[in-house]
Structure formats: C-alpha cells, structure tokens
Amino acid sequence: MSETRSYPRHVKTDAGEIEFRMMSRADEAAVLAFAQKLPTHDLLFLPRNISQPKVLSAWVNEIERGQIVSLLAVKAGAVVGCGTLVRDPHSWSPHVGEIRMVVSLDVRGQGVGRALSQETFALALGAGLEKLSVQMTVDQQAAIALFESLGFRAEALLRDHVRDVDGKKHDIIVLGHNVAQVRAQMEAYGLPGAVQH
Ligand SMILES: CC(C)(COP(=O)(O)OP(=O)(O)OC[C@H]1O[C@@H](n2cnc3c(N)ncnc32)[C@H](O)[C@@H]1OP(=O)(O)O)[C@@H](O)C(=O)NCCC(=O)NCCS
C-alpha cells in the first residue's frame, strides 16, 4: 500500500500530546495490552477478536505482507488508540478501503479519535482510494457522530449481524464515503494541494 505521509507525527489533544506512528511487529505486546483492556462490546465491529494473541499475530502478519496499514496513537509510551486501513487490491473492490478504529476508554472524548480518524482518512486519500467504509454496532453513537462529521453517510443496516460473548446479537451499521467526489470537488475549487500529503 503506498502512502506518502511521514510518521511519526505529534498531535496535541485534550488528552495531551499523542504520537501517531505505524504499527509493526515490535508493537505486538503493547497492542495486545491495549486490546485486552477494551470492553469486548467495543470490538464487535471487527471481524475477529483482537484481544486474542493469535488474532493479533495474524494482524501483524497482514501488516508485514502490506495488506493493511495500522496507525497507533501512543501517549507516554502506551498505546491508546489504533486506526487501520484495510483494502484488497485483488478483489472487485480495489478502489474501496475500510477504516477500523478504536480508542482506549481512559482517553475517550478528548480528541484522540478525531485526530486518528483524520490521519487514517489522509492515508486513504494518499493511497488513491475512491470510496471508504466503516462499520460499527448501532449503539456506538460517538463513532457514528465522528464519521458522519467527516462526511460518511449510512449505507446499510445488517440486522443481528454479530453475536457477543454472552450470545446476544447486535445490528451493524455500515457508513460509506465517496472520497473520489471530495477529491474532484477540491480540484474544482483549485485546491489540489489540499489532497496531497
Ligand atoms: C469512536 C471512538 C474511536 C471515538 O474516539 P474518541 O477519542 O472518544 O473521539 P473524540 O474525543 O475525538 O471525539 C470525536 C467525535 O465523536 C463524537 N463523540 C465523542 N464522544 C461522544 C459521546 N459520548 N457521545 C456522542 N458523540 C461523541 C463527537 O462528535 C466528537 O466530535 P467533536 O470533536 O466535535 O467533539 C471511540 O468511541 C471508540 O473506540 N469506540 C468503540 C469502537 C468503535 O465502535 N469504533 C468504530 C468502528 S470504526
């Protein structure tokens, strides 16, 4: 995956200064510790439970094969957030990327998620993607508000689509964003530099 943004980057948030950097194998233990502290309900939007070491290790393998890019938000050496861009250039949707994002409970509501979503969004634009999607359980009001504020709109509702550890089923909402249209609008306004990073 080609991305032209350079990392690490430092961003000031209400939670203090956050470092954004690419996740690699060296981060496996730190990301596992982060994932295991998250409520499992907050992981239902993911295809697999990342609080399990085997799943995390498969994730790192995908990063190394270049199939996904994950950005970590790090505060004072601890992982406090993660934003991932997933795409499959060999599928019928090579132009589509999925964003997956989660922030630790102790820093929520302090701007880390917004900064992380902006970074991940910029990565997707830099990779030349035309459409982005995100999905989450319908009760994730913060996530829905955040992505709607970035221009995502609801595209699908998948009823009883995921089952939690207690066997309870939850609906999933899928939001989409036609970023190609945004790029075209920027260019129409004479702002091509605004979409280069
Ligand atoms: C979505 C998530 C990453 C947001 O992280 P965060 O660090 O709390 O986000 P921020 O503090 O930057 O807030 C971003 C926006 O979310 C919205 N928001 C935050 N907390 C909210 C709340 N309690 N209720 C409603 N909206 C809220 C606001 O629109 C806010 O925008 P603002 O910048 O104008 O205030 C976090 O809630 C999370 O990890 N949720 C669980 C995982 C999930 O469902 N991910 C979505 C799948 S992609």
Coordinates of N, CA and C and ligand atoms in Angstrom, one line a residue:
M1 N 0.9 -1.2 0.0 CA 0.0 0.0 0.0 C 0.9 1.2 0.0
S2 N 0.6 2.1 -0.9 CA 1.5 3.3 -0.9 C 0.9 4.4 -0.1
E3 N 1.7 4.9 0.8 CA 1.2 6.1 1.5 C 2.4 7.1 1.6
T4 N 2.1 8.3 1.4 CA 3.2 9.3 1.3 C 3.3 10.1 2.6
R5 N 2.4 9.9 3.5 CA 2.5 10.7 4.8 C 3.7 10.2 5.6
S6 N 4.4 11.1 6.3 CA 5.5 10.6 7.0 C 5.2 10.5 8.5
Y7 N 5.7 9.5 9.2 CA 5.4 9.3 10.6 C 6.8 9.0 11.3
P8 N 6.9 9.2 12.6 CA 5.8 9.6 13.5 C 5.5 11.1 13.4
R9 N 4.2 11.4 13.8 CA 3.7 12.7 13.8 C 3.2 13.0 15.3
H10 N 3.3 14.2 15.7 CA 2.8 14.5 17.1 C 1.7 15.5 17.0
V11 N 0.6 15.2 17.7 CA -0.6 16.0 17.7 C -1.0 16.3 19.1
K12 N -1.4 17.6 19.3 CA -1.8 18.0 20.7 C -3.3 17.7 20.8
T13 N -3.7 17.0 21.8 CA -5.2 16.8 22.0 C -5.5 17.1 23.5
D14 N -6.8 17.1 23.9 CA -7.1 17.3 25.3 C -6.5 16.3 26.2
A15 N -6.1 15.1 25.6 CA -5.5 14.1 26.4 C -4.0 14.2 26.5
G16 N -3.5 15.4 26.0 CA -2.1 15.6 26.0 C -1.5 15.3 24.6
E17 N -0.2 15.3 24.5 CA 0.5 15.1 23.2 C 0.4 13.6 22.8
I18 N -0.1 13.4 21.6 CA -0.2 12.0 21.1 C 0.7 11.8 20.0
E19 N 1.5 10.7 20.0 CA 2.3 10.3 18.8 C 1.6 9.4 18.0
F20 N 1.6 9.7 16.7 CA 1.0 8.7 15.7 C 2.1 8.1 14.9
R21 N 2.1 6.7 14.9 CA 3.2 6.0 14.2 C 2.6 4.7 13.6
M22 N 3.3 4.2 12.6 CA 2.9 3.0 12.0 C 3.1 1.8 13.0
M23 N 2.1 0.9 13.0 CA 2.3 -0.3 13.8 C 3.2 -1.4 13.1
S24 N 4.0 -2.0 13.9 CA 4.9 -3.1 13.4 C 4.9 -4.2 14.4
R25 N 5.6 -5.3 14.0 CA 5.7 -6.5 14.9 C 6.2 -6.1 16.3
A26 N 7.1 -5.1 16.4 CA 7.6 -4.7 17.7 C 6.5 -4.2 18.7
D27 N 5.4 -3.9 18.1 CA 4.3 -3.3 18.9 C 3.3 -4.4 19.4
E28 N 3.5 -5.6 19.0 CA 2.5 -6.7 19.3 C 2.1 -6.7 20.8
A29 N 3.1 -6.7 21.7 CA 2.7 -6.9 23.1 C 1.9 -5.6 23.6
A30 N 2.4 -4.5 23.1 CA 1.7 -3.2 23.6 C 0.3 -3.1 23.1
V31 N 0.1 -3.6 21.8 CA -1.3 -3.5 21.2 C -2.2 -4.6 21.9
L32 N -1.6 -5.7 22.2 CA -2.4 -6.8 22.9 C -2.8 -6.2 24.3
A33 N -1.9 -5.6 25.0 CA -2.3 -5.0 26.3 C -3.4 -4.0 26.2
F34 N -3.3 -3.1 25.1 CA -4.4 -2.1 24.8 C -5.7 -2.8 24.5
A35 N -5.6 -3.9 23.7 CA -6.9 -4.5 23.2 C -7.5 -5.3 24.4
Q36 N -6.7 -5.8 25.3 CA -7.3 -6.6 26.4 C -8.0 -5.7 27.4
K37 N -7.7 -4.4 27.4 CA -8.3 -3.5 28.4 C -9.6 -3.0 27.8
L38 N -9.9 -3.2 26.5 CA -11.1 -2.6 25.9 C -12.3 -3.5 26.3
P39 N -13.5 -2.9 26.4 CA -14.7 -3.7 26.7 C -14.9 -4.5 25.4
T40 N -15.2 -5.8 25.5 CA -15.4 -6.6 24.3 C -16.5 -6.1 23.4
H41 N -17.5 -5.4 24.0 CA -18.5 -4.9 23.2 C -18.0 -3.9 22.1
D42 N -16.9 -3.2 22.5 CA -16.3 -2.2 21.6 C -15.5 -2.9 20.5
L43 N -15.4 -4.2 20.5 CA -14.6 -4.9 19.5 C -15.5 -5.6 18.5
L44 N -16.8 -5.5 18.6 CA -17.8 -6.2 17.8 C -17.8 -5.8 16.3
F45 N -17.2 -4.6 16.1 CA -17.2 -4.1 14.7 C -16.1 -4.8 13.9
L46 N -15.2 -5.4 14.6 CA -14.0 -6.1 13.9 C -14.4 -7.5 13.5
P47 N -13.8 -8.0 12.5 CA -14.1 -9.4 12.0 C -13.6 -10.4 13.0
R48 N -12.6 -10.1 13.8 CA -12.0 -11.1 14.7 C -11.7 -10.4 16.0
N49 N -11.7 -11.1 17.1 CA -11.4 -10.6 18.5 C -9.9 -10.3 18.7
I50 N -9.5 -9.0 18.6 CA -8.1 -8.7 18.6 C -7.5 -8.8 20.0
S51 N -8.3 -9.1 21.0 CA -7.7 -9.3 22.3 C -7.2 -10.7 22.5
Q52 N -7.3 -11.5 21.4 CA -6.7 -12.9 21.5 C -5.3 -12.8 20.8
P53 N -4.3 -13.4 21.4 CA -2.9 -13.3 20.9 C -2.8 -13.8 19.4
K54 N -3.5 -14.9 19.1 CA -3.4 -15.5 17.8 C -4.0 -14.5 16.7
V55 N -5.0 -13.8 17.1 CA -5.6 -12.9 16.1 C -4.7 -11.7 15.9
L56 N -4.1 -11.3 17.0 CA -3.2 -10.1 16.9 C -2.0 -10.5 16.0
S57 N -1.5 -11.7 16.2 CA -0.3 -12.1 15.4 C -0.7 -12.2 13.9
A58 N -1.9 -12.7 13.6 CA -2.3 -12.7 12.2 C -2.4 -11.3 11.6
W59 N -2.8 -10.4 12.5 CA -3.0 -9.0 12.1 C -1.6 -8.4 11.7
V60 N -0.6 -8.7 12.6 CA 0.8 -8.2 12.3 C 1.3 -8.9 11.0
N61 N 1.0 -10.1 10.8 CA 1.4 -10.8 9.5 C 0.8 -10.0 8.3
E62 N -0.5 -9.6 8.4 CA -1.1 -8.9 7.3 C -0.4 -7.5 7.1
I63 N 0.0 -6.9 8.2 CA 0.7 -5.6 8.1 C 2.0 -5.9 7.3
E64 N 2.7 -7.0 7.7 CA 4.0 -7.2 7.1 C 3.9 -7.6 5.6
R65 N 2.7 -8.2 5.2 CA 2.5 -8.5 3.8 C 2.0 -7.3 3.0
G66 N 1.8 -6.2 3.8 CA 1.3 -5.0 3.1 C -0.1 -5.0 2.8
Q67 N -0.9 -5.9 3.4 CA -2.3 -5.9 3.1 C -3.1 -4.9 3.9
I68 N -2.6 -4.5 5.0 CA -3.3 -3.5 5.8 C -2.2 -2.5 6.4
V69 N -2.7 -1.3 6.7 CA -1.8 -0.4 7.4 C -2.5 0.0 8.7
S70 N -1.8 -0.1 9.8 CA -2.4 0.3 11.1 C -1.5 1.5 11.7
L71 N -2.2 2.5 12.1 CA -1.6 3.6 12.8 C -1.9 3.5 14.3
L72 N -0.9 3.7 15.1 CA -1.1 3.6 16.5 C -1.1 5.1 17.1
A73 N -1.9 5.3 18.1 CA -1.9 6.5 18.9 C -1.2 6.2 20.2
V74 N -0.1 6.8 20.5 CA 0.7 6.5 21.6 C 0.8 7.7 22.6
K75 N 0.5 7.4 23.9 CA 0.6 8.5 24.8 C 1.6 8.1 25.9
A76 N 2.6 8.8 26.1 CA 3.6 8.5 27.1 C 4.0 7.0 27.1
G77 N 4.3 6.5 25.9 CA 4.8 5.1 25.7 C 3.7 4.1 25.6
A78 N 2.4 4.4 26.0 CA 1.4 3.4 26.0 C 0.5 3.6 24.8
V79 N 0.0 2.5 24.2 CA -0.9 2.6 23.0 C -2.3 3.0 23.6
V80 N -2.8 4.0 23.0 CA -4.2 4.5 23.5 C -5.2 4.5 22.3
G81 N -4.7 4.1 21.1 CA -5.7 4.1 20.0 C -5.0 3.4 18.8
C82 N -5.9 3.0 17.9 CA -5.4 2.3 16.7 C -6.4 2.6 15.6
G83 N -5.9 3.0 14.5 CA -6.7 3.2 13.3 C -6.1 2.3 12.1
T84 N -7.0 1.6 11.5 CA -6.5 0.7 10.4 C -7.2 0.9 9.1
L85 N -6.4 0.8 8.1 CA -7.0 0.9 6.7 C -6.8 -0.4 6.0
V86 N -7.9 -1.0 5.7 CA -7.9 -2.3 5.1 C -8.4 -2.2 3.6
R87 N -7.6 -2.9 2.7 CA -8.1 -2.9 1.3 C -7.6 -4.2 0.7
D88 N -8.3 -4.6 -0.4 CA -7.9 -5.8 -1.1 C -7.8 -5.5 -2.6
P89 N -6.5 -5.2 -3.0 CA -6.3 -4.8 -4.4 C -6.7 -5.9 -5.4
H90 N -6.8 -7.2 -4.9 CA -7.1 -8.3 -5.9 C -8.6 -8.6 -5.9
S91 N -9.4 -7.9 -5.1 CA -10.9 -8.1 -5.1 C -11.6 -7.3 -6.2
W92 N -12.9 -7.3 -6.2 CA -13.7 -6.5 -7.1 C -13.8 -5.1 -6.6
S93 N -13.2 -4.9 -5.4 CA -13.3 -3.5 -4.8 C -11.9 -3.0 -4.5
P94 N -11.1 -3.0 -5.5 CA -9.7 -2.4 -5.2 C -9.7 -1.0 -4.9
H95 N -10.8 -0.3 -5.3 CA -10.9 1.2 -5.1 C -11.5 1.5 -3.7
V96 N -11.8 0.5 -2.9 CA -12.5 0.7 -1.6 C -11.6 0.4 -0.5
G97 N -11.6 1.2 0.6 CA -10.9 0.9 1.8 C -11.8 0.9 3.0
E98 N -11.5 0.1 4.0 CA -12.3 0.1 5.2 C -11.5 0.6 6.3
I99 N -12.1 1.5 7.0 CA -11.4 2.1 8.2 C -11.9 1.4 9.5
R100 N -11.0 1.0 10.3 CA -11.3 0.4 11.6 C -10.6 1.2 12.7
M101 N -11.3 1.6 13.7 CA -10.7 2.5 14.7 C -11.2 2.2 16.1
V102 N -10.3 2.2 17.0 CA -10.7 2.1 18.4 C -9.7 2.9 19.3
V103 N -10.3 3.5 20.4 CA -9.5 4.3 21.3 C -9.8 3.8 22.7
S104 N -8.7 3.8 23.6 CA -8.9 3.3 24.9 C -9.9 4.1 25.7
L105 N -10.6 3.5 26.6 CA -11.6 4.1 27.4 C -11.1 5.4 28.2
D106 N -9.9 5.2 28.7 CA -9.4 6.3 29.6 C -9.1 7.6 28.9
V107 N -9.0 7.6 27.6 CA -8.7 8.9 26.9 C -9.9 9.3 25.9
R108 N -11.0 8.6 26.0 CA -12.1 8.9 25.1 C -12.7 10.3 25.4
G109 N -13.2 10.9 24.3 CA -13.9 12.2 24.5 C -12.9 13.3 24.6
Q110 N -11.6 13.1 24.2 CA -10.6 14.1 24.4 C -9.8 14.4 23.0
G111 N -10.5 14.0 21.9 CA -9.9 14.3 20.6 C -9.0 13.3 20.0
V112 N -8.7 12.2 20.7 CA -7.7 11.3 20.1 C -8.4 10.6 18.9
G113 N -9.7 10.2 19.0 CA -10.4 9.5 18.0 C -10.5 10.4 16.7
R114 N -10.8 11.7 17.0 CA -10.9 12.6 15.8 C -9.5 12.7 15.1
A115 N -8.5 12.9 15.9 CA -7.1 13.0 15.2 C -6.8 11.8 14.5
L116 N -7.1 10.6 15.1 CA -6.7 9.3 14.5 C -7.6 9.1 13.2
S117 N -8.8 9.5 13.3 CA -9.7 9.3 12.1 C -9.2 10.2 10.9
Q118 N -8.7 11.4 11.3 CA -8.2 12.3 10.2 C -6.9 11.8 9.6
E119 N -6.0 11.2 10.5 CA -4.8 10.6 10.0 C -5.1 9.4 9.0
T120 N -6.0 8.6 9.5 CA -6.4 7.4 8.7 C -7.1 7.8 7.4
F121 N -7.9 8.8 7.5 CA -8.6 9.3 6.3 C -7.5 9.8 5.3
A122 N -6.5 10.6 5.8 CA -5.5 11.1 4.9 C -4.7 10.0 4.3
L123 N -4.4 8.9 5.0 CA -3.7 7.7 4.5 C -4.5 7.2 3.3
A124 N -5.8 7.1 3.5 CA -6.7 6.5 2.4 C -6.7 7.4 1.2
L125 N -6.7 8.7 1.4 CA -6.6 9.7 0.2 C -5.3 9.5 -0.5
G126 N -4.2 9.4 0.4 CA -2.9 9.3 -0.2 C -2.7 8.0 -1.0
A127 N -3.5 7.0 -0.6 CA -3.4 5.7 -1.3 C -4.3 5.7 -2.5
G128 N -4.9 6.8 -2.8 CA -5.7 6.9 -4.1 C -7.0 6.2 -4.0
L129 N -7.5 5.8 -2.8 CA -8.8 5.1 -2.7 C -10.0 6.0 -3.2
E130 N -11.0 5.4 -3.7 CA -12.1 6.2 -4.2 C -13.3 6.2 -3.2
K131 N -13.4 5.1 -2.5 CA -14.5 5.0 -1.5 C -14.0 4.4 -0.2
L132 N -14.6 4.9 0.9 CA -14.2 4.4 2.2 C -15.5 3.9 2.9
S133 N -15.3 2.9 3.7 CA -16.4 2.4 4.5 C -16.0 2.2 6.0
V134 N -16.9 2.3 6.9 CA -16.7 2.0 8.3 C -17.9 1.2 8.7
Q135 N -17.7 0.3 9.7 CA -18.9 -0.3 10.3 C -18.8 -0.4 11.8
M136 N -19.9 -0.4 12.5 CA -19.9 -0.4 13.9 C -21.3 -0.9 14.4
T137 N -21.4 -1.3 15.7 CA -22.7 -1.7 16.2 C -23.5 -0.3 16.3
V138 N -24.8 -0.5 16.2 CA -25.6 0.8 16.1 C -25.6 1.6 17.3
D139 N -25.2 1.0 18.5 CA -25.2 1.8 19.7 C -23.9 2.7 19.9
Q140 N -23.0 2.6 18.9 CA -21.7 3.3 19.0 C -21.9 4.7 18.5
Q141 N -22.6 5.5 19.4 CA -23.0 6.9 19.0 C -21.8 7.8 18.7
A142 N -20.8 7.6 19.5 CA -19.6 8.5 19.3 C -19.0 8.2 17.9
A143 N -18.9 6.9 17.6 CA -18.2 6.5 16.3 C -19.1 7.0 15.1
I144 N -20.4 6.9 15.3 CA -21.3 7.3 14.2 C -21.2 8.8 14.0
A145 N -21.2 9.6 15.1 CA -21.2 11.0 15.0 C -19.8 11.5 14.4
L146 N -18.8 10.8 14.8 CA -17.4 11.2 14.4 C -17.3 11.0 12.8
F147 N -17.7 9.8 12.4 CA -17.6 9.5 10.9 C -18.6 10.3 10.1
E148 N -19.8 10.6 10.7 CA -20.7 11.5 9.9 C -20.1 12.9 9.8
S149 N -19.4 13.3 10.8 CA -18.8 14.7 10.7 C -17.7 14.7 9.7
L150 N -17.2 13.5 9.3 CA -16.2 13.5 8.2 C -16.8 13.3 6.9
G151 N -18.1 13.3 6.8 CA -18.8 13.1 5.5 C -19.3 11.8 5.2
F152 N -19.1 10.8 6.1 CA -19.7 9.4 5.9 C -21.2 9.5 6.1
R153 N -21.9 8.7 5.3 CA -23.3 8.6 5.4 C -23.7 7.1 5.5
A154 N -24.9 6.8 6.2 CA -25.3 5.5 6.4 C -25.7 4.8 5.0
E155 N -25.2 3.6 4.8 CA -25.5 2.9 3.6 C -26.2 1.6 3.8
A156 N -26.0 1.0 4.9 CA -26.6 -0.3 5.2 C -26.8 -0.6 6.7
L157 N -27.8 -1.4 6.9 CA -28.1 -1.9 8.3 C -28.1 -3.4 8.2
L158 N -27.3 -4.0 9.0 CA -27.2 -5.5 8.9 C -27.8 -6.0 10.3
R159 N -29.0 -6.5 10.2 CA -29.6 -6.9 11.5 C -29.1 -8.2 12.1
D160 N -28.9 -8.1 13.4 CA -28.4 -9.3 14.2 C -27.2 -9.9 13.6
H161 N -26.3 -9.0 13.2 CA -25.2 -9.5 12.3 C -24.0 -10.0 13.1
V162 N -23.8 -9.5 14.4 CA -22.7 -10.0 15.2 C -23.3 -10.6 16.5
R163 N -22.6 -11.5 17.1 CA -23.0 -12.1 18.4 C -21.9 -11.9 19.4
D164 N -22.3 -11.4 20.6 CA -21.3 -11.1 21.6 C -21.0 -12.3 22.4
V165 N -20.0 -12.2 23.4 CA -19.6 -13.4 24.1 C -20.7 -14.0 25.0
D166 N -21.8 -13.2 25.2 CA -22.9 -13.7 26.0 C -24.0 -14.3 25.1
G167 N -23.7 -14.3 23.8 CA -24.7 -14.9 22.8 C -25.7 -13.9 22.3
K168 N -25.6 -12.6 22.8 CA -26.6 -11.6 22.4 C -26.2 -11.0 21.0
K169 N -27.2 -10.9 20.1 CA -26.9 -10.4 18.8 C -27.1 -8.9 18.7
H170 N -26.3 -8.3 17.8 CA -26.4 -6.8 17.6 C -26.4 -6.5 16.2
D171 N -27.1 -5.3 15.9 CA -27.1 -4.8 14.5 C -25.8 -4.1 14.2
I172 N -25.5 -4.1 12.9 CA -24.3 -3.4 12.4 C -24.7 -2.4 11.4
I173 N -24.2 -1.1 11.6 CA -24.5 -0.1 10.6 C -23.2 0.1 9.7
V174 N -23.4 0.2 8.4 CA -22.3 0.5 7.5 C -22.4 1.9 7.0
L175 N -21.4 2.7 7.1 CA -21.3 4.0 6.6 C -20.3 4.1 5.4
G176 N -20.6 4.9 4.4 CA -19.7 5.0 3.3 C -19.4 6.4 3.0
H177 N -18.3 6.6 2.3 CA -17.9 8.0 1.9 C -17.2 7.9 0.6
N178 N -17.8 8.7 -0.4 CA -17.2 8.7 -1.7 C -16.1 9.8 -1.8
V179 N -14.9 9.3 -1.4 CA -13.8 10.3 -1.3 C -13.3 10.8 -2.7
A180 N -13.6 10.0 -3.8 CA -13.2 10.5 -5.1 C -13.9 11.8 -5.4
Q181 N -15.2 11.8 -5.0 CA -16.0 13.0 -5.2 C -15.4 14.2 -4.5
V182 N -14.9 14.0 -3.3 CA -14.3 15.1 -2.5 C -13.1 15.6 -3.2
R183 N -12.3 14.6 -3.7 CA -11.0 15.0 -4.4 C -11.4 15.8 -5.6
A184 N -12.4 15.4 -6.4 CA -12.8 16.1 -7.6 C -13.3 17.5 -7.2
Q185 N -14.0 17.6 -6.1 CA -14.5 19.0 -5.6 C -13.3 19.9 -5.3
M186 N -12.4 19.3 -4.6 CA -11.2 20.1 -4.2 C -10.5 20.6 -5.4
E187 N -10.3 19.7 -6.4 CA -9.7 20.1 -7.6 C -10.5 21.2 -8.4
A188 N -11.8 21.1 -8.3 CA -12.7 22.0 -9.0 C -12.5 23.4 -8.3
Y189 N -12.2 23.4 -7.0 CA -12.0 24.7 -6.3 C -10.6 25.2 -6.4
G190 N -9.8 24.4 -7.2 CA -8.4 24.8 -7.4 C -7.5 24.5 -6.2
L191 N -7.8 23.4 -5.4 CA -7.1 23.1 -4.2 C -6.4 21.7 -4.3
P192 N -5.8 21.4 -5.4 CA -5.2 20.1 -5.5 C -4.2 19.8 -4.3
G193 N -3.5 20.8 -3.8 CA -2.6 20.6 -2.7 C -3.2 20.1 -1.5
A194 N -4.5 20.4 -1.4 CA -5.3 20.0 -0.1 C -5.4 18.5 0.0
V195 N -5.2 17.8 -1.1 CA -5.4 16.3 -1.0 C -4.1 15.6 -1.2
Q196 N -3.0 16.4 -1.3 CA -1.7 15.7 -1.3 C -1.0 15.8 0.0
H197 N -0.3 14.7 0.4 CA 0.2 14.8 1.8 C 1.7 14.4 1.8
Ligands
LIG1 C1 -15.3 6.0 18.1 C2 -14.1 6.3 19.0 C3 -12.8 5.8 18.3 C4 -14.0 7.8 19.2 O1 -12.8 8.1 20.0 P1 -12.7 9.4 20.9 O2 -11.2 9.6 21.2 O3 -13.6 9.3 22.1 O4 -13.2 10.5 19.9 P2 -13.1 12.1 20.1 O5 -12.9 12.5 21.5 O6 -12.0 12.6 19.2 O7 -14.5 12.6 19.6 C5 -14.8 12.6 18.2 C6 -16.2 12.9 18.0 O8 -17.0 11.8 18.4 C7 -18.2 12.3 18.9 N1 -18.3 11.9 20.3 C8 -17.3 11.6 21.2 N2 -17.8 11.2 22.4 C9 -19.2 11.1 22.2 C10 -20.2 10.7 23.0 N3 -20.0 10.2 24.3 N4 -21.5 10.7 22.5 C11 -21.7 11.2 21.3 N5 -20.7 11.6 20.4 C12 -19.5 11.6 20.9 C13 -18.3 13.8 18.8 O9 -18.9 14.0 17.6 C14 -16.8 14.1 18.7 O10 -16.6 15.2 17.9 P3 -16.0 16.6 18.4 O11 -14.6 16.5 18.1 O12 -16.8 17.6 17.6 O13 -16.3 16.7 19.9 C15 -14.3 5.6 20.4 O14 -15.5 6.0 20.9 C16 -14.2 4.1 20.3 O15 -13.2 3.5 20.4 N6 -15.4 3.4 20.2 C17 -15.5 1.9 20.2 C18 -15.0 1.3 18.9 C19 -15.9 1.6 17.7 O16 -17.1 1.4 17.7 N7 -15.3 2.0 16.6 C20 -16.0 2.3 15.4 C21 -15.6 1.4 14.3 S1 -14.7 2.2 13.0

